Coordinates of C-alpha atoms in Angstrom, one line a residue:
Chain A
M1 CA 112.2 122.3 94.2
S2 CA 112.7 122.9 97.9
V3 CA 112.2 120.3 100.5
G4 CA 109.0 121.7 102.0
S5 CA 107.2 122.8 98.9
V6 CA 104.0 121.3 97.7
G7 CA 101.7 121.9 94.7
P8 CA 100.5 120.6 91.4
V9 CA 102.3 119.8 88.2
I10 CA 100.1 121.0 85.3
Q11 CA 100.3 120.5 81.5
S12 CA 101.3 123.7 79.9
G13 CA 98.5 125.7 78.4
E14 CA 95.4 127.7 79.3
V15 CA 94.5 125.8 82.4
A16 CA 98.1 126.0 83.7
R17 CA 98.2 129.7 83.3
A18 CA 94.8 130.0 85.1
V19 CA 96.0 127.7 87.9
V20 CA 99.2 129.7 88.4
A21 CA 97.2 132.9 88.8
A22 CA 94.6 131.1 91.0
V23 CA 97.3 129.8 93.3
E24 CA 98.8 133.2 93.7
G25 CA 95.4 134.6 94.7
D26 CA 94.5 131.7 97.0
N27 CA 97.8 131.6 98.8
A28 CA 98.4 135.2 99.5
G29 CA 101.3 135.9 101.7
R30 CA 103.2 132.8 100.6
A31 CA 105.9 132.7 97.9
V32 CA 104.7 130.9 94.8
N33 CA 107.4 129.4 92.6
V34 CA 106.7 128.4 89.1
V35 CA 109.1 126.1 87.2
D36 CA 108.6 125.8 83.5
R37 CA 109.7 122.5 81.9
G38 CA 108.3 123.1 78.5
S39 CA 105.4 120.6 78.4
Y40 CA 104.6 121.1 82.0
V41 CA 104.8 123.6 84.8
R42 CA 105.5 122.8 88.4
I43 CA 103.8 125.1 90.9
E44 CA 105.4 125.2 94.3
V45 CA 104.2 126.8 97.6
E46 CA 106.0 126.2 100.9
G47 CA 104.1 123.9 103.2
E48 CA 100.5 124.2 101.9
C49 CA 99.0 125.1 98.5
V50 CA 95.3 125.8 98.1
I51 CA 93.3 126.0 94.9
T52 CA 89.7 127.0 95.0
R53 CA 87.1 126.5 92.2
A54 CA 86.1 130.2 92.4
S55 CA 89.7 131.3 91.7
V56 CA 90.2 129.0 88.7
E57 CA 86.8 130.0 87.3
R58 CA 87.7 133.7 87.7
E59 CA 91.0 133.2 85.9
L60 CA 89.6 131.0 83.1
G61 CA 86.5 133.2 82.7
R62 CA 84.2 130.2 82.5
P63 CA 82.7 127.5 84.7
F64 CA 85.1 124.9 85.9
K65 CA 84.6 121.9 88.1
L66 CA 87.7 121.2 90.2
H67 CA 87.7 117.5 89.3
E68 CA 88.4 118.6 85.8
L69 CA 91.8 119.7 87.0
E70 CA 92.8 116.0 86.8
V71 CA 92.6 116.2 83.0
N72 CA 95.6 118.5 83.1
M73 CA 97.4 117.4 86.3
P74 CA 99.8 114.5 85.8
S75 CA 101.4 114.8 89.2
F76 CA 101.6 116.8 92.3
A77 CA 104.0 117.2 95.3
G78 CA 102.8 116.6 98.8
R79 CA 99.6 115.0 100.1
I80 CA 96.3 115.9 98.6
D81 CA 92.8 116.7 99.9
T82 CA 90.0 117.0 97.3
S83 CA 86.5 118.5 97.5
T84 CA 84.2 120.1 95.1
E85 CA 85.2 123.6 96.1
M86 CA 88.9 123.3 97.0
I87 CA 92.0 121.2 96.4
R88 CA 94.7 121.4 99.0
F89 CA 98.2 120.1 98.9
Y90 CA 100.0 119.9 102.2
R91 CA 102.7 118.2 104.3
G92 CA 102.6 116.5 107.6
E93 CA 99.4 116.0 109.7
R94 CA 96.1 116.7 108.1
H95 CA 94.2 119.7 109.2
D96 CA 90.6 118.7 108.5
Chain B
M1 CA 66.5 118.6 90.6
A2 CA 69.8 119.8 92.0
L3 CA 72.5 117.3 92.5
L4 CA 74.1 116.9 95.9
E5 CA 77.8 117.9 96.0
R6 CA 80.0 114.8 96.1
S7 CA 81.2 115.5 99.6
E8 CA 77.6 115.4 100.9
W9 CA 77.1 111.7 100.0
Y10 CA 80.5 110.2 99.2
D11 CA 81.3 108.8 102.7
I12 CA 78.0 107.1 103.1
A13 CA 78.2 105.6 99.6
R14 CA 81.8 104.5 100.0
R15 CA 81.1 102.8 103.4
T16 CA 78.3 100.7 102.0
E17 CA 79.2 97.1 102.0
W18 CA 77.8 93.7 102.9
T19 CA 78.4 92.0 106.2
P20 CA 79.3 88.4 105.1
G21 CA 77.0 85.8 106.6
Y22 CA 77.7 82.6 104.6
V23 CA 81.5 82.7 104.6
S24 CA 84.1 83.5 107.2
D25 CA 86.3 86.6 107.0
D26 CA 89.3 84.4 106.3
E27 CA 87.5 82.8 103.3
L28 CA 86.4 86.2 102.0
Y29 CA 89.8 87.8 102.4
P30 CA 92.4 85.0 102.3
E31 CA 95.9 86.0 103.4
G32 CA 97.6 85.2 100.1
H33 CA 95.4 87.7 98.3
S34 CA 94.5 90.2 100.9
G35 CA 97.7 90.3 102.9
D36 CA 98.8 88.9 106.3
Y37 CA 99.6 92.3 107.9
D38 CA 98.7 92.7 111.5
I39 CA 96.0 95.3 111.0
P40 CA 92.9 94.9 113.1
G41 CA 89.5 94.6 111.4
E42 CA 88.1 97.9 112.6
A43 CA 91.2 99.7 111.3
W44 CA 90.2 99.1 107.7
S45 CA 87.2 101.4 108.0
T46 CA 89.7 104.3 108.7
Y47 CA 91.2 104.0 105.2
D48 CA 90.5 107.4 103.7
E49 CA 91.4 107.8 100.1
P50 CA 92.7 111.3 99.7
Y51 CA 92.0 111.7 96.0
K52 CA 88.2 111.3 95.9
I53 CA 86.1 111.1 92.8
S54 CA 82.7 109.9 91.9
Y55 CA 81.8 107.6 89.0
R56 CA 80.0 110.5 87.3
E57 CA 83.0 112.7 87.6
Y58 CA 85.3 109.9 86.5
V59 CA 83.4 109.3 83.3
D60 CA 83.3 113.0 82.6
I61 CA 87.0 113.6 82.9
Q62 CA 88.1 110.3 81.3
R63 CA 86.0 111.3 78.2
Q64 CA 87.8 114.6 78.2
K65 CA 91.2 113.0 78.4
D66 CA 90.5 110.6 75.6
A67 CA 89.0 113.3 73.5
G68 CA 92.2 115.4 74.0
A69 CA 94.7 112.6 73.3
Y70 CA 92.9 111.1 70.3
S71 CA 92.2 114.5 68.8
V72 CA 95.9 115.5 69.0
K73 CA 96.8 112.2 67.3
A74 CA 94.2 112.6 64.6
A75 CA 95.4 116.2 63.9
L76 CA 99.1 115.3 63.7
E77 CA 99.2 112.0 62.0
R78 CA 99.3 113.7 58.6
M79 CA 102.7 115.2 59.7
D80 CA 104.4 111.9 58.8
L81 CA 106.4 112.2 61.9
R82 CA 108.3 109.0 61.4
S83 CA 110.1 110.1 58.3
K84 CA 110.8 113.6 59.6
V85 CA 112.2 113.3 63.2
D86 CA 115.5 112.1 64.3
P87 CA 115.9 108.3 64.3
G88 CA 117.0 108.6 68.0
W89 CA 113.5 109.8 68.8
I90 CA 111.9 106.9 66.9
S91 CA 114.0 104.5 68.9
T92 CA 112.8 106.1 72.1
L93 CA 109.2 105.5 70.9
K94 CA 109.9 101.8 70.1
L95 CA 111.6 101.2 73.4
H96 CA 108.7 102.7 75.3
Y97 CA 105.9 100.9 73.4
G98 CA 107.6 97.6 73.5
A99 CA 108.2 97.7 77.2
V100 CA 105.1 99.4 78.4
S101 CA 101.9 98.9 76.2
V102 CA 100.8 95.4 77.1
V103 CA 102.0 95.7 80.7
E104 CA 99.2 98.2 81.1
Y105 CA 96.7 95.3 80.7
N106 CA 98.5 93.5 83.5
A107 CA 98.2 96.7 85.6
G108 CA 94.5 96.5 85.0
L109 CA 94.5 93.0 86.4
M110 CA 96.5 94.3 89.4
E111 CA 93.9 97.0 90.1
S112 CA 91.1 94.4 89.7
R113 CA 92.7 92.4 92.5
F114 CA 92.2 95.5 94.7
V115 CA 88.6 95.5 93.7
R116 CA 88.2 92.0 95.0
W117 CA 90.7 91.4 97.7
A118 CA 91.2 94.8 99.4
R119 CA 89.6 94.9 102.8
S120 CA 88.8 98.6 102.7
P121 CA 85.8 99.7 100.6
G122 CA 87.6 102.9 99.8
M123 CA 90.5 101.0 98.3
R124 CA 88.1 98.8 96.4
N125 CA 86.4 101.9 95.0
M126 CA 89.7 103.5 93.9
G127 CA 90.8 100.2 92.5
T128 CA 87.8 100.1 90.2
F129 CA 88.8 103.4 88.7
G130 CA 92.4 102.3 88.5
M131 CA 91.4 99.2 86.7
L132 CA 89.5 101.2 84.1
D133 CA 92.5 103.6 83.9
E134 CA 94.9 100.9 83.1
I135 CA 92.7 99.4 80.4
R136 CA 92.6 102.8 78.8
H137 CA 96.4 103.1 78.9
A138 CA 96.8 99.7 77.2
Q139 CA 94.4 100.6 74.5
L140 CA 96.0 104.0 73.9
Q141 CA 99.5 102.7 73.7
L142 CA 98.5 99.9 71.4
F143 CA 96.6 102.3 69.1
F144 CA 99.1 105.2 68.9
P145 CA 102.0 103.2 67.5
H146 CA 99.8 101.2 65.2
E147 CA 100.0 103.9 62.5
Y148 CA 103.7 103.3 62.2
V149 CA 103.5 99.5 61.8
P150 CA 102.9 99.5 58.0
T151 CA 106.2 101.3 57.4
D152 CA 108.2 100.0 60.3
R153 CA 107.6 96.6 61.7
Q154 CA 109.7 97.2 64.8
F155 CA 106.6 99.1 66.1
D156 CA 104.8 95.8 66.1
W157 CA 106.7 95.1 69.3
A158 CA 104.2 97.3 71.1
H159 CA 101.9 94.3 70.8
S160 CA 104.2 91.3 70.4
G161 CA 107.1 92.3 72.6
M162 CA 105.7 91.3 75.9
K163 CA 105.0 87.8 74.6
S164 CA 108.7 87.3 73.6
N165 CA 111.6 86.1 75.6
N166 CA 113.9 88.9 74.5
W167 CA 116.2 89.6 77.4
G168 CA 115.1 93.3 77.7
I169 CA 111.5 92.3 77.7
I170 CA 112.1 89.6 80.3
A171 CA 113.6 92.3 82.5
G172 CA 110.5 94.4 82.3
R173 CA 108.1 91.4 82.6
H174 CA 110.0 90.1 85.6
F175 CA 109.8 93.5 87.3
F176 CA 106.1 93.8 86.8
D177 CA 105.3 90.2 87.7
D178 CA 107.2 90.7 90.9
M179 CA 105.9 94.2 91.8
M180 CA 102.3 94.0 90.7
M181 CA 101.2 90.4 89.8
T182 CA 102.4 88.1 92.5
R183 CA 101.9 89.8 95.8
D184 CA 98.9 90.5 98.1
A185 CA 96.8 93.6 97.7
V186 CA 98.4 95.5 100.6
S187 CA 102.0 94.8 99.5
T188 CA 101.1 95.6 95.9
S189 CA 99.6 99.0 96.9
I190 CA 102.9 100.0 98.4
L191 CA 105.2 98.5 95.8
L192 CA 103.3 99.6 92.8
N193 CA 101.0 102.5 93.7
F194 CA 103.2 104.3 96.1
A195 CA 106.8 103.6 95.2
F196 CA 106.4 103.0 91.4
E197 CA 103.5 105.3 90.5
T198 CA 104.1 108.3 92.7
G199 CA 107.8 108.0 92.0
F200 CA 109.3 106.5 89.0
T201 CA 106.6 106.7 86.4
N202 CA 106.8 110.5 86.6
L203 CA 110.2 110.2 84.9
Q204 CA 108.9 108.4 81.9
F205 CA 105.4 109.9 81.6
I206 CA 106.1 113.5 82.5
G207 CA 109.8 114.1 82.2
L208 CA 110.0 112.5 78.8
S209 CA 106.9 114.5 77.7
S210 CA 109.1 117.6 77.7
D211 CA 111.6 116.0 75.3
A212 CA 108.7 114.7 73.2
A213 CA 107.3 118.2 72.8
N214 CA 110.7 119.6 72.0
A215 CA 111.2 116.8 69.4
G216 CA 107.9 117.8 67.7
D217 CA 106.1 114.7 68.8
F218 CA 103.1 116.4 70.4
S219 CA 101.0 113.2 70.1
F220 CA 103.3 111.3 72.3
S221 CA 103.8 114.2 74.7
K222 CA 100.0 114.5 75.1
L223 CA 99.6 110.8 75.3
I224 CA 101.9 110.1 78.2
Q225 CA 100.8 113.1 80.2
S226 CA 97.2 112.0 79.8
I227 CA 98.2 108.6 81.1
Q228 CA 100.0 110.0 84.0
S229 CA 97.1 112.1 85.0
D230 CA 95.3 108.8 85.8
E231 CA 98.3 107.6 87.7
A232 CA 98.4 110.7 89.9
R233 CA 94.9 109.8 91.1
H234 CA 95.1 106.0 91.5
A235 CA 98.6 106.1 92.8
Q236 CA 97.1 107.5 95.9
I237 CA 95.6 104.1 96.7
G238 CA 98.9 103.3 98.4
T239 CA 99.3 106.5 100.5
P240 CA 96.6 105.8 103.1
M241 CA 97.6 102.2 103.2
L242 CA 101.1 103.2 104.1
A243 CA 99.8 105.4 106.8
M244 CA 97.7 102.5 108.2
M245 CA 100.6 100.2 108.2
I246 CA 102.7 102.6 110.2
E247 CA 99.9 103.3 112.6
N248 CA 99.4 99.6 113.2
G249 CA 103.0 98.5 113.9
E250 CA 103.9 97.4 110.3
K251 CA 106.3 100.3 109.6
E252 CA 109.3 98.0 109.2
R253 CA 107.6 95.8 106.6
A254 CA 106.3 99.0 104.8
Q255 CA 109.9 100.3 104.7
R256 CA 111.1 97.1 103.3
L257 CA 108.5 97.1 100.5
V258 CA 109.5 100.6 99.6
D259 CA 113.2 99.7 99.6
V260 CA 112.6 96.7 97.3
A261 CA 110.3 98.6 94.9
F262 CA 112.6 101.6 94.7
W263 CA 115.7 99.6 93.8
R264 CA 114.0 97.5 91.2
S265 CA 112.3 100.5 89.7
W266 CA 115.6 102.4 89.6
K267 CA 117.4 99.7 87.7
L268 CA 114.6 99.4 85.1
F269 CA 114.3 103.1 84.5
T270 CA 118.1 103.5 83.9
I271 CA 117.4 101.7 80.6
L272 CA 113.8 102.8 79.9
T273 CA 114.3 106.5 80.6
G274 CA 118.0 107.1 81.3
I275 CA 119.3 105.9 78.0
P276 CA 116.8 107.8 75.8
M277 CA 117.1 111.0 77.7
D278 CA 120.9 111.1 77.6
Y279 CA 121.7 109.4 74.3
Y280 CA 118.7 108.9 71.9
I281 CA 117.0 112.2 72.0
P282 CA 118.6 114.8 69.7
L283 CA 120.9 117.1 71.6
D284 CA 119.0 120.3 70.8
K285 CA 115.7 118.7 71.9
R286 CA 116.8 117.7 75.4
E287 CA 114.9 119.4 78.2
G288 CA 117.4 118.2 80.8
S289 CA 119.6 115.3 81.6
F290 CA 118.4 112.0 83.2
K291 CA 120.2 113.0 86.3
E292 CA 118.4 116.3 86.5
F293 CA 115.0 114.7 86.1
M294 CA 116.0 112.2 88.7
Q295 CA 116.8 115.0 91.1
E296 CA 113.5 116.7 90.4
W297 CA 111.1 113.7 90.6
I298 CA 112.8 111.2 92.8
V299 CA 115.6 112.7 94.9
T300 CA 113.4 115.6 95.8
Q301 CA 109.6 115.0 95.2
F302 CA 109.4 111.3 96.0
V303 CA 111.7 111.4 99.0
N304 CA 109.8 114.4 100.4
S305 CA 106.6 112.3 100.2
L306 CA 108.4 109.3 101.7
E307 CA 109.7 111.2 104.7
D308 CA 106.5 113.2 105.1
L309 CA 104.7 109.9 105.7
G310 CA 107.3 108.8 108.3
L311 CA 109.5 106.5 106.3
A312 CA 113.2 106.8 105.7
K313 CA 115.2 106.9 102.5
P314 CA 116.2 103.3 101.4
W315 CA 119.2 102.0 103.3
Y316 CA 121.3 101.9 100.1
W317 CA 120.7 105.6 99.5
D318 CA 124.4 106.6 99.0
I319 CA 124.9 103.7 96.6
F320 CA 121.8 104.9 94.7
L321 CA 123.1 108.5 94.5
A322 CA 126.4 107.3 93.1
D323 CA 124.5 105.1 90.6
I324 CA 122.7 108.1 89.2
D325 CA 126.0 109.3 87.8
E326 CA 127.0 106.1 86.3
H327 CA 124.7 103.1 85.8
H328 CA 122.8 104.1 82.7
H329 CA 126.0 105.0 80.9
G330 CA 127.2 101.5 81.2
Q331 CA 123.8 100.1 80.1
Q332 CA 124.0 102.4 77.1
L333 CA 127.4 100.9 76.2
G334 CA 125.9 97.4 76.6
T335 CA 122.6 97.9 74.8
W336 CA 124.3 99.6 71.8
S337 CA 126.9 96.8 71.6
W338 CA 124.1 94.1 71.8
R339 CA 122.1 96.1 69.3
P340 CA 121.3 93.0 67.1
T341 CA 119.2 91.6 70.1
L342 CA 117.0 94.7 70.5
W343 CA 113.6 95.5 68.9
F344 CA 114.7 99.1 68.2
S345 CA 117.8 100.6 66.6
P346 CA 119.7 102.2 69.4
A347 CA 121.5 105.4 68.7
A348 CA 125.0 105.7 70.0
G349 CA 124.6 109.4 70.7
V350 CA 128.3 110.1 71.3
G351 CA 129.2 112.6 68.6
P352 CA 131.6 115.4 69.6
D353 CA 128.8 117.8 70.7
E354 CA 127.0 115.0 72.6
R355 CA 130.1 114.1 74.4
D356 CA 130.6 117.7 75.5
W357 CA 127.1 117.7 76.8
L358 CA 127.7 114.4 78.6
E359 CA 130.9 115.8 80.1
E360 CA 129.0 118.9 81.3
K361 CA 126.2 116.9 82.9
Y362 CA 128.4 114.0 84.2
P363 CA 131.9 115.4 84.8
G364 CA 134.4 112.6 84.2
W365 CA 132.4 110.9 81.5
N366 CA 135.0 111.5 78.8
D367 CA 137.7 109.9 80.9
T368 CA 135.7 106.8 81.8
F369 CA 132.8 105.8 79.5
G370 CA 134.2 108.0 76.8
K371 CA 137.3 105.9 76.5
C372 CA 135.2 102.8 75.8
W373 CA 133.4 104.7 73.1
D374 CA 136.8 105.8 71.7
A375 CA 137.7 102.2 71.2
I376 CA 134.4 101.4 69.6
I377 CA 134.7 104.4 67.3
E378 CA 138.2 103.4 66.3
N379 CA 137.0 99.9 65.3
L380 CA 134.1 101.4 63.3
K381 CA 136.5 103.8 61.5
R382 CA 138.7 100.9 60.5
G383 CA 135.6 99.1 59.2
D384 CA 136.0 96.4 61.8
I385 CA 132.3 96.1 62.7
G386 CA 132.7 92.6 64.0
R387 CA 134.8 93.9 66.9
T388 CA 131.9 96.1 68.0
V389 CA 129.5 93.3 68.5
P390 CA 130.1 90.9 71.4
G391 CA 130.2 87.2 70.6
T392 CA 128.3 86.2 73.7
L393 CA 125.0 87.1 75.3
P394 CA 125.0 89.5 78.2
I395 CA 125.2 88.1 81.7
I396 CA 122.0 89.0 83.4
C397 CA 121.4 89.8 87.1
N398 CA 119.1 87.2 88.6
M399 CA 117.0 89.9 90.3
S400 CA 116.9 92.9 88.1
N401 CA 117.2 90.8 85.0
I402 CA 119.2 93.5 83.3
P403 CA 122.8 93.0 82.2
I404 CA 125.3 93.2 85.0
R405 CA 127.8 96.0 84.6
R406 CA 130.4 97.5 86.9
T407 CA 130.3 101.2 87.7
T408 CA 133.6 103.0 87.5
R409 CA 133.2 103.9 91.1
W410 CA 133.0 100.3 92.2
S411 CA 135.9 99.3 90.0
T412 CA 138.3 101.4 91.9
T413 CA 137.2 100.8 95.4
G414 CA 138.9 97.4 95.7
G415 CA 137.5 94.1 96.6
S416 CA 136.5 94.6 100.2
T417 CA 134.9 98.1 99.6
T418 CA 133.3 96.9 96.5
S419 CA 131.6 94.1 98.3
A420 CA 130.5 96.2 101.2
R421 CA 128.8 98.7 99.0
S422 CA 126.7 96.2 97.0
P423 CA 123.0 96.5 97.7
I424 CA 121.7 93.4 95.9
A425 CA 123.8 90.7 97.3
G426 CA 121.8 87.5 96.9
S427 CA 120.9 88.3 93.4
S428 CA 124.1 89.7 92.0
S429 CA 126.0 86.6 93.1
R430 CA 123.8 84.5 90.9
T431 CA 123.6 85.1 87.2
R432 CA 121.6 83.7 84.4
S433 CA 121.9 83.9 80.7
A434 CA 118.6 84.4 78.9
T435 CA 116.7 81.9 80.9
P436 CA 113.2 82.7 82.3
P437 CA 112.9 83.8 85.9
T438 CA 112.0 81.1 88.4
K439 CA 109.2 81.3 90.9
R440 CA 111.8 81.5 93.6
S441 CA 113.5 84.5 92.0
L442 CA 110.2 86.3 91.9
I443 CA 109.9 86.1 95.6
A444 CA 113.5 86.5 96.7
C445 CA 114.0 89.8 95.2
S446 CA 114.6 92.4 97.9
P447 CA 117.8 94.2 98.4
A448 CA 119.7 92.4 101.1
R449 CA 122.5 93.7 103.2
S450 CA 124.5 90.5 103.6
S451 CA 126.3 88.1 101.3
P452 CA 127.8 90.7 99.0
P453 CA 128.6 89.7 95.4
T454 CA 132.1 89.1 94.3
S455 CA 133.8 91.8 92.5
A456 CA 134.3 89.4 89.6
V457 CA 130.6 89.4 89.0
C458 CA 130.3 93.1 89.4
C459 CA 133.0 93.6 86.8
S460 CA 131.8 91.4 84.2
T461 CA 129.6 92.0 81.2
W462 CA 129.5 95.6 80.0
A463 CA 133.2 96.2 80.8
S464 CA 134.1 93.1 78.9
A465 CA 132.2 94.4 75.9
C466 CA 134.3 97.5 76.1
S467 CA 137.6 95.8 76.3
A468 CA 136.7 93.1 73.8
T469 CA 136.0 95.8 71.2
A470 CA 138.9 98.0 72.0
V471 CA 142.0 98.2 69.9
A472 CA 144.0 99.9 72.6
T473 CA 141.8 98.2 75.3
P474 CA 141.1 101.1 77.5
T475 CA 139.3 99.6 80.4
T476 CA 136.9 101.5 82.6
T477 CA 139.2 100.8 85.5
S478 CA 142.0 102.8 84.1
G479 CA 139.9 105.9 83.5
C480 CA 137.6 105.9 86.5
P481 CA 137.2 108.9 88.7
P482 CA 138.8 109.0 92.2
T483 CA 137.0 107.1 94.8
S484 CA 136.5 110.1 96.9
R485 CA 134.3 111.7 94.3
V486 CA 130.7 112.1 95.5
P487 CA 127.7 113.1 93.4
T488 CA 127.8 116.8 93.0
R489 CA 125.2 119.3 92.0
R490 CA 125.6 119.9 88.3
R491 CA 125.4 123.2 86.6
R492 CA 122.0 123.4 85.0
T493 CA 121.1 124.6 81.5
D494 CA 119.2 127.8 81.1
R495 CA 115.9 126.0 80.8
W496 CA 116.5 124.4 84.2
Q497 CA 117.1 127.8 85.7
H498 CA 113.9 129.1 84.3
S499 CA 111.9 129.4 87.5
H500 CA 110.7 132.5 89.1
S501 CA 109.3 133.5 92.4
R502 CA 106.3 135.7 92.5

């Protein structure tokens, strides 16, 4: 894990696979690093990591409310902003 | 009728509160409960909890979490796990449940104090969810071990442990009383929510879940990750509080709170997590070493958060880094030696293969801690069990309440250097032996930079256990690494190199 990286830690499984794919789509142009620890995966993006509801729904192939991510997210790196359409992990000053 | 999105009404709902007319502000929020920090009244309205959730959403996801955890347990309890897995894993479970289960109810009380005493409505709101979270954690961790009680009464310590005066339990109880039960709401949110929950609980509740899954205990793996998913949310109670303190000139006190909580948490987790990860869990089930998990969750993730918010690493950082290599190895020697005093059956975990692994993860282990185990093994081979069990109780640090031990590093640095490096002066110079903590010790518990302990105190208990049991009396002093050795990055196993960039 690098110093500036942020992002969620997700329980391994269907949601984790969908979130990895969603993060790759939502953060185009940024390197996405995935660390597999067996029971969990750590998803790392340098500086800022965005996850949108639309992307997760597309990857899962079913409706998904972003607050449901909490069911599978035991931790995250960086600060967090939550809304119904997007979750953002970031460092430093907030960019509201 | 379509529901409004949460973001469209949340701020209005969250800011709704009464303006007190019959009591003064001081009566409503007394310093002892609400904090005496120099934060002006209007600043409290700027508290903006980052991890927002509505009650409707909360109930929905908590139901999903409970359904997941209880379903996994129901499906797997016919596996008869207890009779099939390695005894070392069973000891890991007993250690966890005895030290953690009932404390979760205390954590519920802690969160309820935010609900009443926090000056910010956002903090009170998050505290309400946090309170419900912690009640769930207690109920889960009392229910899950209960299936084992009929065949193994040591699991009863999940419920009865915290009411005992066992020295290990006292250490945990003292920690939690100090960090979450005896301080004001502001201090507690930094000590517990920020330092403890965004930092150290990840080790036990996520790191250990990998080992649990490897060991085949998917119930426990699911359980602790489910619990930590609550923590990830309500731990964020402390983050905006920390930002407010810094913005309002209370940075120094905030840093001190982090320094205190970090040190106390570290010492506790050397036993709670460090020993199981590096000694109890079967070798082929280990996802990584304790040090590697510390590097991931604390040295990198937590410190990144700390520095991102504008605080510094604790002032004793170099001592802490050295301690990662050593401290829990000494505690393992001690807890195994004092095994008749524990509520679980500690595994030694020092067979030939395990020792190779320890040497790989902690270079120098064989020449230091390994020599102590050599002496113990020799005594056992000769059938001299009595020489492997100390005749006295451990000497306990008056702050951390865990047995005092010396690190090999300290033992070779000589008196003056040893003293200069000690982070916990006031407490290490005082010891107790199985007596309950005093009120004074609950308060005077921060790492202090003056009045270092004597080397005699540092070099007492665990090292004595080693030499007392040794035939050839190899002391840790004789086999310690050179003083110039610094913590180095260890070669990782293949699993830990399994990351990829896309």
